[in-house]
CSV table of N, CA and C in Angstrom, one decimal:
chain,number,residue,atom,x,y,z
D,1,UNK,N,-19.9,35.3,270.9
D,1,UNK,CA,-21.0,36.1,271.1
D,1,UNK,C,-20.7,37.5,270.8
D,2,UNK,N,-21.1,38.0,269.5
D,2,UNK,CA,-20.8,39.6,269.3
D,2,UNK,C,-21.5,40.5,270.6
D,3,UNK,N,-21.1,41.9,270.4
D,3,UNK,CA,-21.5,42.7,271.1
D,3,UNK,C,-23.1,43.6,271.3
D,4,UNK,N,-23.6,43.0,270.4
D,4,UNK,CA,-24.8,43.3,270.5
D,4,UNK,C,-26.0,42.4,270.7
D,5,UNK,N,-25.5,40.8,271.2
D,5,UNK,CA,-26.4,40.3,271.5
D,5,UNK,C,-26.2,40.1,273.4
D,6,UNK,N,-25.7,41.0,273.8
D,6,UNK,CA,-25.3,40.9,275.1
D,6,UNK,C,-26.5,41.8,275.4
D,7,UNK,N,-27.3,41.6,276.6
D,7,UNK,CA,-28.8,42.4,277.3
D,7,UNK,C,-28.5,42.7,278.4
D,8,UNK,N,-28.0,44.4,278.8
D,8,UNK,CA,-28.1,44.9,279.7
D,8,UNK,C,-29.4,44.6,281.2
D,9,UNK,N,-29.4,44.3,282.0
D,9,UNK,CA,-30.7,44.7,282.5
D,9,UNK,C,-30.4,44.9,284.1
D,10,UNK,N,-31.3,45.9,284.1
D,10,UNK,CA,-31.1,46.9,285.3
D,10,UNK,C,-31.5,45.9,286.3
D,11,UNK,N,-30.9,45.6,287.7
D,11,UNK,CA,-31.6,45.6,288.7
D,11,UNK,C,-31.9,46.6,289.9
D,12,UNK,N,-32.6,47.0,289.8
D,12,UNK,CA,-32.4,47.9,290.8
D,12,UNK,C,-33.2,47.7,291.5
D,13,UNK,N,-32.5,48.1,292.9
D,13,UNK,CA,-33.6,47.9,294.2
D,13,UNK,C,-33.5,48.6,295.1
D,14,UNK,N,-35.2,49.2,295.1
D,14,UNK,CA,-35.5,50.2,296.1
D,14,UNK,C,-35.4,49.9,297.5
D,15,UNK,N,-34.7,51.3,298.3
D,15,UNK,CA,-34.3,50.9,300.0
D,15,UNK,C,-35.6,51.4,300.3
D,16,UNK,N,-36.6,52.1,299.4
D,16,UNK,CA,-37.9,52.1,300.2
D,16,UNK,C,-39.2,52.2,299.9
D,17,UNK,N,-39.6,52.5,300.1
D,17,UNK,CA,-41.3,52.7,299.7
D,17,UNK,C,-41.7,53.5,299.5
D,18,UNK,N,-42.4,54.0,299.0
D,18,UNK,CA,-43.5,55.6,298.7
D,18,UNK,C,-44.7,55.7,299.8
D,19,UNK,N,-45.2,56.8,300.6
D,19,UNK,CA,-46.6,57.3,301.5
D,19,UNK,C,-46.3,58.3,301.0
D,20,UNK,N,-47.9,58.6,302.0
D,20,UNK,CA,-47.8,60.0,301.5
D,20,UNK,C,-48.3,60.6,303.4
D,21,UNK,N,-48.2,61.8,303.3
D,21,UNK,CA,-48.3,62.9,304.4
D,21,UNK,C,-49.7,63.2,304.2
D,22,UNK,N,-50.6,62.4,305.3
D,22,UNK,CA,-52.4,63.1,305.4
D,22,UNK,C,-52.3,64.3,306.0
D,23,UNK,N,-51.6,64.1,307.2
D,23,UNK,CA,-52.1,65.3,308.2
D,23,UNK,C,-51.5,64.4,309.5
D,24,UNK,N,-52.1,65.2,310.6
D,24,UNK,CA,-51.6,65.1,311.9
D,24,UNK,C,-52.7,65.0,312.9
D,25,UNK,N,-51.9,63.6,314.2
D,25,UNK,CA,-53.0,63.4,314.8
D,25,UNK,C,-54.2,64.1,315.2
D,26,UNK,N,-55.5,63.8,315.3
D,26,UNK,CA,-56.3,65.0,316.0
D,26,UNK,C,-57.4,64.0,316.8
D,27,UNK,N,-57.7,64.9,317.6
D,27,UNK,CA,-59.3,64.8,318.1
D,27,UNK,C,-60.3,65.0,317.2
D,28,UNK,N,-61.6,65.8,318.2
D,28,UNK,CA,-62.7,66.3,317.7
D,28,UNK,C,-62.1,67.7,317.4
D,29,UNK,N,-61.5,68.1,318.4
D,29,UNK,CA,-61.5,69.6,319.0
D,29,UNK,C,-59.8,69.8,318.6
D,30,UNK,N,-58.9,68.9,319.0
D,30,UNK,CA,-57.8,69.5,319.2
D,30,UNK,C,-56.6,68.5,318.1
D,31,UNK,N,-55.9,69.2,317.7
D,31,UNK,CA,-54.7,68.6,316.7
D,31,UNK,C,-53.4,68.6,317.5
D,32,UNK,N,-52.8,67.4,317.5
D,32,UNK,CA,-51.4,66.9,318.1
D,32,UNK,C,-50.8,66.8,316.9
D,33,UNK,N,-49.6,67.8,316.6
D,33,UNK,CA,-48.3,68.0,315.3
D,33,UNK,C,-46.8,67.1,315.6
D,34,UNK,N,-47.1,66.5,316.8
D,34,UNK,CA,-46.1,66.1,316.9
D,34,UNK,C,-46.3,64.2,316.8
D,35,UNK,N,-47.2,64.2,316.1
D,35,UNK,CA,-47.6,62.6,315.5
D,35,UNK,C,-48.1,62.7,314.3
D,36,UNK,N,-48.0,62.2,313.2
D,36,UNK,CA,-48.1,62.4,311.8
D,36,UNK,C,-48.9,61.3,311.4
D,37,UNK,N,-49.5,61.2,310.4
D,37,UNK,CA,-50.1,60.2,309.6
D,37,UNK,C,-50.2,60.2,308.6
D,38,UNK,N,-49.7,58.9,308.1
D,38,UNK,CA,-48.8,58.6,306.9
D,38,UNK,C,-49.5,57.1,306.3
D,39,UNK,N,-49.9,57.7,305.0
D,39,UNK,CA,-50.9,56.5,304.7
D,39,UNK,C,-49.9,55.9,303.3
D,40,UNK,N,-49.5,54.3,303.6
D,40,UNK,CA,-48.5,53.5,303.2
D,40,UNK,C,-49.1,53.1,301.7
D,41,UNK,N,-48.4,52.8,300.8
D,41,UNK,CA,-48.3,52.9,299.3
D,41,UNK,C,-49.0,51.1,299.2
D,42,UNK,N,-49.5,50.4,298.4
D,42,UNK,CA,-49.6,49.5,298.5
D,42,UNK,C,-49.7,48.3,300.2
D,43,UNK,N,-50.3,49.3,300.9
D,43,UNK,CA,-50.7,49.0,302.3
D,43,UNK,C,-52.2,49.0,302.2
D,44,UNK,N,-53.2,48.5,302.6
D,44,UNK,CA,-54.6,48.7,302.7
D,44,UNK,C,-55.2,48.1,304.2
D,45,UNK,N,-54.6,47.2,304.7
D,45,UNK,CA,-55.0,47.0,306.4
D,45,UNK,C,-54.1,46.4,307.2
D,46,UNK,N,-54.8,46.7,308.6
D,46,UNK,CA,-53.7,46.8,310.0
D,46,UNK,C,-52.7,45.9,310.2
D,47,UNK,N,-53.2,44.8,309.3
D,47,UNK,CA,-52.1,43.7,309.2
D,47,UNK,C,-51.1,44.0,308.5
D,48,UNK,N,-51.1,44.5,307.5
D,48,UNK,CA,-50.5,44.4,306.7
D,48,UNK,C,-49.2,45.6,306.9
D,49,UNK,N,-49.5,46.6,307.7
D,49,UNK,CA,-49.0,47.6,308.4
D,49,UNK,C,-48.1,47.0,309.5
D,50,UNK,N,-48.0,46.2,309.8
D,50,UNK,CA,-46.8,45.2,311.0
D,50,UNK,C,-45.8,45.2,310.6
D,51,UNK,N,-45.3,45.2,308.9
D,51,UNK,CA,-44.4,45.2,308.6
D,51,UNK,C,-43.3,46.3,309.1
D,52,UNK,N,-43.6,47.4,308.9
D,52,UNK,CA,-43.4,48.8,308.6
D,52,UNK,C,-42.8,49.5,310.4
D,53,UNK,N,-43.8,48.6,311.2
D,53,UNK,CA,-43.1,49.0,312.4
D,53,UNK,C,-42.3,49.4,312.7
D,54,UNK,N,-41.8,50.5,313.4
D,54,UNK,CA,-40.0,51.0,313.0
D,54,UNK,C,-39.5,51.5,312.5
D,55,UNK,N,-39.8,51.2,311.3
D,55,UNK,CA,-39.2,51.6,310.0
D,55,UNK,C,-38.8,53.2,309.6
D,56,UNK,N,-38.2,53.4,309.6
D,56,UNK,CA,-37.5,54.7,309.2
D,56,UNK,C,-38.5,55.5,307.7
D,57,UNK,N,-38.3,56.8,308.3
D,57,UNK,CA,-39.3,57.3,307.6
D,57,UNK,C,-38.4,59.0,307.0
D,58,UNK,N,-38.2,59.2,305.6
D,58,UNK,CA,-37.6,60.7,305.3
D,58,UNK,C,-38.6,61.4,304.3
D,59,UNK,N,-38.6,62.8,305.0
D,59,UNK,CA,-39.7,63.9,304.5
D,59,UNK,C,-38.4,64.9,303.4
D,60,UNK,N,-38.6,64.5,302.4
D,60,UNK,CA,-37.8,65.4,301.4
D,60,UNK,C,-38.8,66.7,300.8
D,61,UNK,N,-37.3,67.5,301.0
D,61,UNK,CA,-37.9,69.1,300.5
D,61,UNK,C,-36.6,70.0,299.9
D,62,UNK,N,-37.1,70.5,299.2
D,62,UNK,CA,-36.3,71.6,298.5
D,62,UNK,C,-36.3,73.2,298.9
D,63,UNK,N,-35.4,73.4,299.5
D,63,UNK,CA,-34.9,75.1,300.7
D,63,UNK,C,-34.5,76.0,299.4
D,64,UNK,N,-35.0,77.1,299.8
D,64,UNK,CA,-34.7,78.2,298.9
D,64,UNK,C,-33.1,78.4,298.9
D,65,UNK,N,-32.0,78.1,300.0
D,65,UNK,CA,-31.2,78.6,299.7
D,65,UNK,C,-30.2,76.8,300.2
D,66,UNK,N,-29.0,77.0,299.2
D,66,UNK,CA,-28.4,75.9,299.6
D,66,UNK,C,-27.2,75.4,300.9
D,67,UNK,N,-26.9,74.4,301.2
D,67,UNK,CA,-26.7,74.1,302.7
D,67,UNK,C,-25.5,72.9,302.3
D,68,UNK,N,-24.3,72.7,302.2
D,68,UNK,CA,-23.4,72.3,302.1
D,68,UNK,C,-23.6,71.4,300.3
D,69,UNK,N,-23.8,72.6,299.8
D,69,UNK,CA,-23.8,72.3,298.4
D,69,UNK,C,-25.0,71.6,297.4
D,70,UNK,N,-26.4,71.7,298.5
D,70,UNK,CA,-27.6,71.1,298.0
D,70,UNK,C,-28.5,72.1,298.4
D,71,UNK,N,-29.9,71.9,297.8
D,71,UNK,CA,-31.2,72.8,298.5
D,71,UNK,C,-32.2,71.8,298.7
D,72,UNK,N,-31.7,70.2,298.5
D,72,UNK,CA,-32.4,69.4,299.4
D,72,UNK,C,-31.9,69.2,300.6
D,73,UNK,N,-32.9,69.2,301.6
D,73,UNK,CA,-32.6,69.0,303.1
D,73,UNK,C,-34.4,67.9,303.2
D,74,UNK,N,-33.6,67.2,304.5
D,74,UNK,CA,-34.3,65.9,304.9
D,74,UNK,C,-35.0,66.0,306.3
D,75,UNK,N,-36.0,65.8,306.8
D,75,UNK,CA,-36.6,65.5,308.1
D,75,UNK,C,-36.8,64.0,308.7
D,76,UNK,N,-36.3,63.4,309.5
D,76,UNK,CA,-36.2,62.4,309.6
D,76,UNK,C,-37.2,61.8,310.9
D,77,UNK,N,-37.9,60.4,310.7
D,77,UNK,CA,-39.2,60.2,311.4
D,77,UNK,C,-38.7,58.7,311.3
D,78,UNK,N,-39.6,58.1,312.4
D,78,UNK,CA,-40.6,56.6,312.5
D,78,UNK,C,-41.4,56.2,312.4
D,79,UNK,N,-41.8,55.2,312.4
D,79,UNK,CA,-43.1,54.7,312.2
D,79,UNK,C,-43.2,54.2,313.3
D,80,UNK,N,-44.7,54.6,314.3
D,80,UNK,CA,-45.1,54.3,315.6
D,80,UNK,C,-46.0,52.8,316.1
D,81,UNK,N,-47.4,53.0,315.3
D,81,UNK,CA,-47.8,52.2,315.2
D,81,UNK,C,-49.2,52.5,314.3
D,82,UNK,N,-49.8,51.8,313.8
D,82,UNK,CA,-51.1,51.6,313.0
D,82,UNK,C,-52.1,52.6,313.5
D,83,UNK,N,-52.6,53.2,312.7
D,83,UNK,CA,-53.6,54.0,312.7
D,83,UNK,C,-55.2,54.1,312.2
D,84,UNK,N,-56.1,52.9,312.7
D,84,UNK,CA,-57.4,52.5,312.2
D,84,UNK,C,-56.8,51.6,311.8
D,85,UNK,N,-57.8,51.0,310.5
D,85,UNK,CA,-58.3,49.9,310.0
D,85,UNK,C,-57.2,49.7,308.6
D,86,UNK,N,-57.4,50.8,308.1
D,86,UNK,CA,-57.1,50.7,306.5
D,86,UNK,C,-55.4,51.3,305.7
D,87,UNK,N,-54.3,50.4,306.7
D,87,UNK,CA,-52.9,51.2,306.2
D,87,UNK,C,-52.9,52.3,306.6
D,88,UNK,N,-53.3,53.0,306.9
D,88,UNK,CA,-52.4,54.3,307.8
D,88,UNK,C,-51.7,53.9,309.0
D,89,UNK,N,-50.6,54.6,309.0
D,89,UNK,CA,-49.6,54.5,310.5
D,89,UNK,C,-49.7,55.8,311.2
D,90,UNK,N,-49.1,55.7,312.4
D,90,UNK,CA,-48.3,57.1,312.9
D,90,UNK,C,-47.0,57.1,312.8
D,91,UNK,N,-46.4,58.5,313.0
D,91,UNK,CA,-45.2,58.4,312.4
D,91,UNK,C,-44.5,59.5,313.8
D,92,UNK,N,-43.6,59.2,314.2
D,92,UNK,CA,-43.0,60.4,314.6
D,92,UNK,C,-41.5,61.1,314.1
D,93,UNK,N,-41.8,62.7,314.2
D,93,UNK,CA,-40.3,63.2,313.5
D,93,UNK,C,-39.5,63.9,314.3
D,94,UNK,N,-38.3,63.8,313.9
D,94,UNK,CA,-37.2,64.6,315.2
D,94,UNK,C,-37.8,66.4,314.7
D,95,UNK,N,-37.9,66.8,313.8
D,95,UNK,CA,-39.0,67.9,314.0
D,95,UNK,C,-40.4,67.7,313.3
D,96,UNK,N,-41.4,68.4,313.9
D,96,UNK,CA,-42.2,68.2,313.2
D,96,UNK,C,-42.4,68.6,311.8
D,97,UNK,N,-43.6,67.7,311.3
D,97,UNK,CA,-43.5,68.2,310.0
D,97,UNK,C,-44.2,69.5,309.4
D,98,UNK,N,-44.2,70.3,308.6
D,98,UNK,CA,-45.0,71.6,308.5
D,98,UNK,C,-46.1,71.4,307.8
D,99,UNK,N,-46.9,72.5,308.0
D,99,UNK,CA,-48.3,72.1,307.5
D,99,UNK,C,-48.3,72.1,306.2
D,100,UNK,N,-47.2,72.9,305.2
D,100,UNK,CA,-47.2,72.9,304.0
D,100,UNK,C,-46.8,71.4,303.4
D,101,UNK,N,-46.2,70.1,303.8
D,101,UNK,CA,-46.2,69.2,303.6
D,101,UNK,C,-47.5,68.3,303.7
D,102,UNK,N,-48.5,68.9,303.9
D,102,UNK,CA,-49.8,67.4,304.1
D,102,UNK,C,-49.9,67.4,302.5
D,103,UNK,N,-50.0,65.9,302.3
D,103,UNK,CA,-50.6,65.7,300.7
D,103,UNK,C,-49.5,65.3,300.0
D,104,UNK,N,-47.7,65.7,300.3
D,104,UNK,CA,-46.8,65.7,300.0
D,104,UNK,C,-46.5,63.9,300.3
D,105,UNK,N,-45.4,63.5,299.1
D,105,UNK,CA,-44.7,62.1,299.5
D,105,UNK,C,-43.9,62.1,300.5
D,106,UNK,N,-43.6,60.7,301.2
D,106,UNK,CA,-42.5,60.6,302.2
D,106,UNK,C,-41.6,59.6,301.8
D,107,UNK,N,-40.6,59.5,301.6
D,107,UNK,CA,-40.1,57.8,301.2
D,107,UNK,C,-39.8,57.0,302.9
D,108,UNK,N,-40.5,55.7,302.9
D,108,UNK,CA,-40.2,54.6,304.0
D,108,UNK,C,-39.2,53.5,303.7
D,109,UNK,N,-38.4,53.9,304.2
D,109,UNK,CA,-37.3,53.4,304.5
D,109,UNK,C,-37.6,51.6,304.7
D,110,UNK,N,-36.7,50.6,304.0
D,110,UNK,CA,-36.8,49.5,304.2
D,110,UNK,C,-35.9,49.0,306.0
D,111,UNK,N,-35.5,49.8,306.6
D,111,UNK,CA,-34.5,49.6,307.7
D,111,UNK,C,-35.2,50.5,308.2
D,112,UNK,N,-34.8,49.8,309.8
D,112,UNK,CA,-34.3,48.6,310.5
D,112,UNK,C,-34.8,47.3,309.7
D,113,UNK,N,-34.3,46.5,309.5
D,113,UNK,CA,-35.3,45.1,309.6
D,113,UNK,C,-35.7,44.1,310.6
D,114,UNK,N,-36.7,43.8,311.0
D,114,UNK,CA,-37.2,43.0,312.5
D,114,UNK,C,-37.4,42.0,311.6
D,115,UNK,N,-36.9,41.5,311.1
D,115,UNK,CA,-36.8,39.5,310.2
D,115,UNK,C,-35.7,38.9,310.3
């Protein structure tokens, strides 16, 4: 077999998923920052959001100045439970997240696994 009929092919496999950052719990009247909502990438209902339970959640961002040799730094969250009907969750983070992040991606973590 020469060397050019040999076919590289990538496997790669993602540890997680793509969401995105809506915004943060609220009422009518009042906003709670310390519960996040996080509407899941190929998620569309409450069922389907069972998976996710748990699941480890990282808010990436880029710091104006660098921090042991990077200017990415990470915020680190969970996933609480389902929020309505249609794939959204709640999420909670060891800090909250800032308001300049709504609208921004989160990557969800494939781990823990509950299977």
């Amino acid at each position: 077999m020469a060397s050019s009929d040999i076919r590289h092919v990538s496997n790669t496999l993602n540890l997680y998923s793509k969401g995105r950052f809506l915004g943060f719990k609220r009422g009518q009247r009042n906003q709670h920052e310390h519960t996040a909502l996080i509407q899941l990438e190929n998620v569309s209902s409450k069922e389907e959001t069972n998976y996710y339970l748990g699941k480890r959640i990282a808010y990436l961002y880029r710091a104006p100045t660098a921090k042991n040799g990077s200017k990415f730094r990470c915020i680190w969250g969970r996933v609480t439970r389902p929020h309505g009907n249609s794939g959204v969750v709640r999420a909670k983070f060891r800090h909250n997240l800032p308001p300049r992040a709504m609208g921004s991606a989160v990557r969800v973590m494939m781990y823990p696994s509950n299977i």
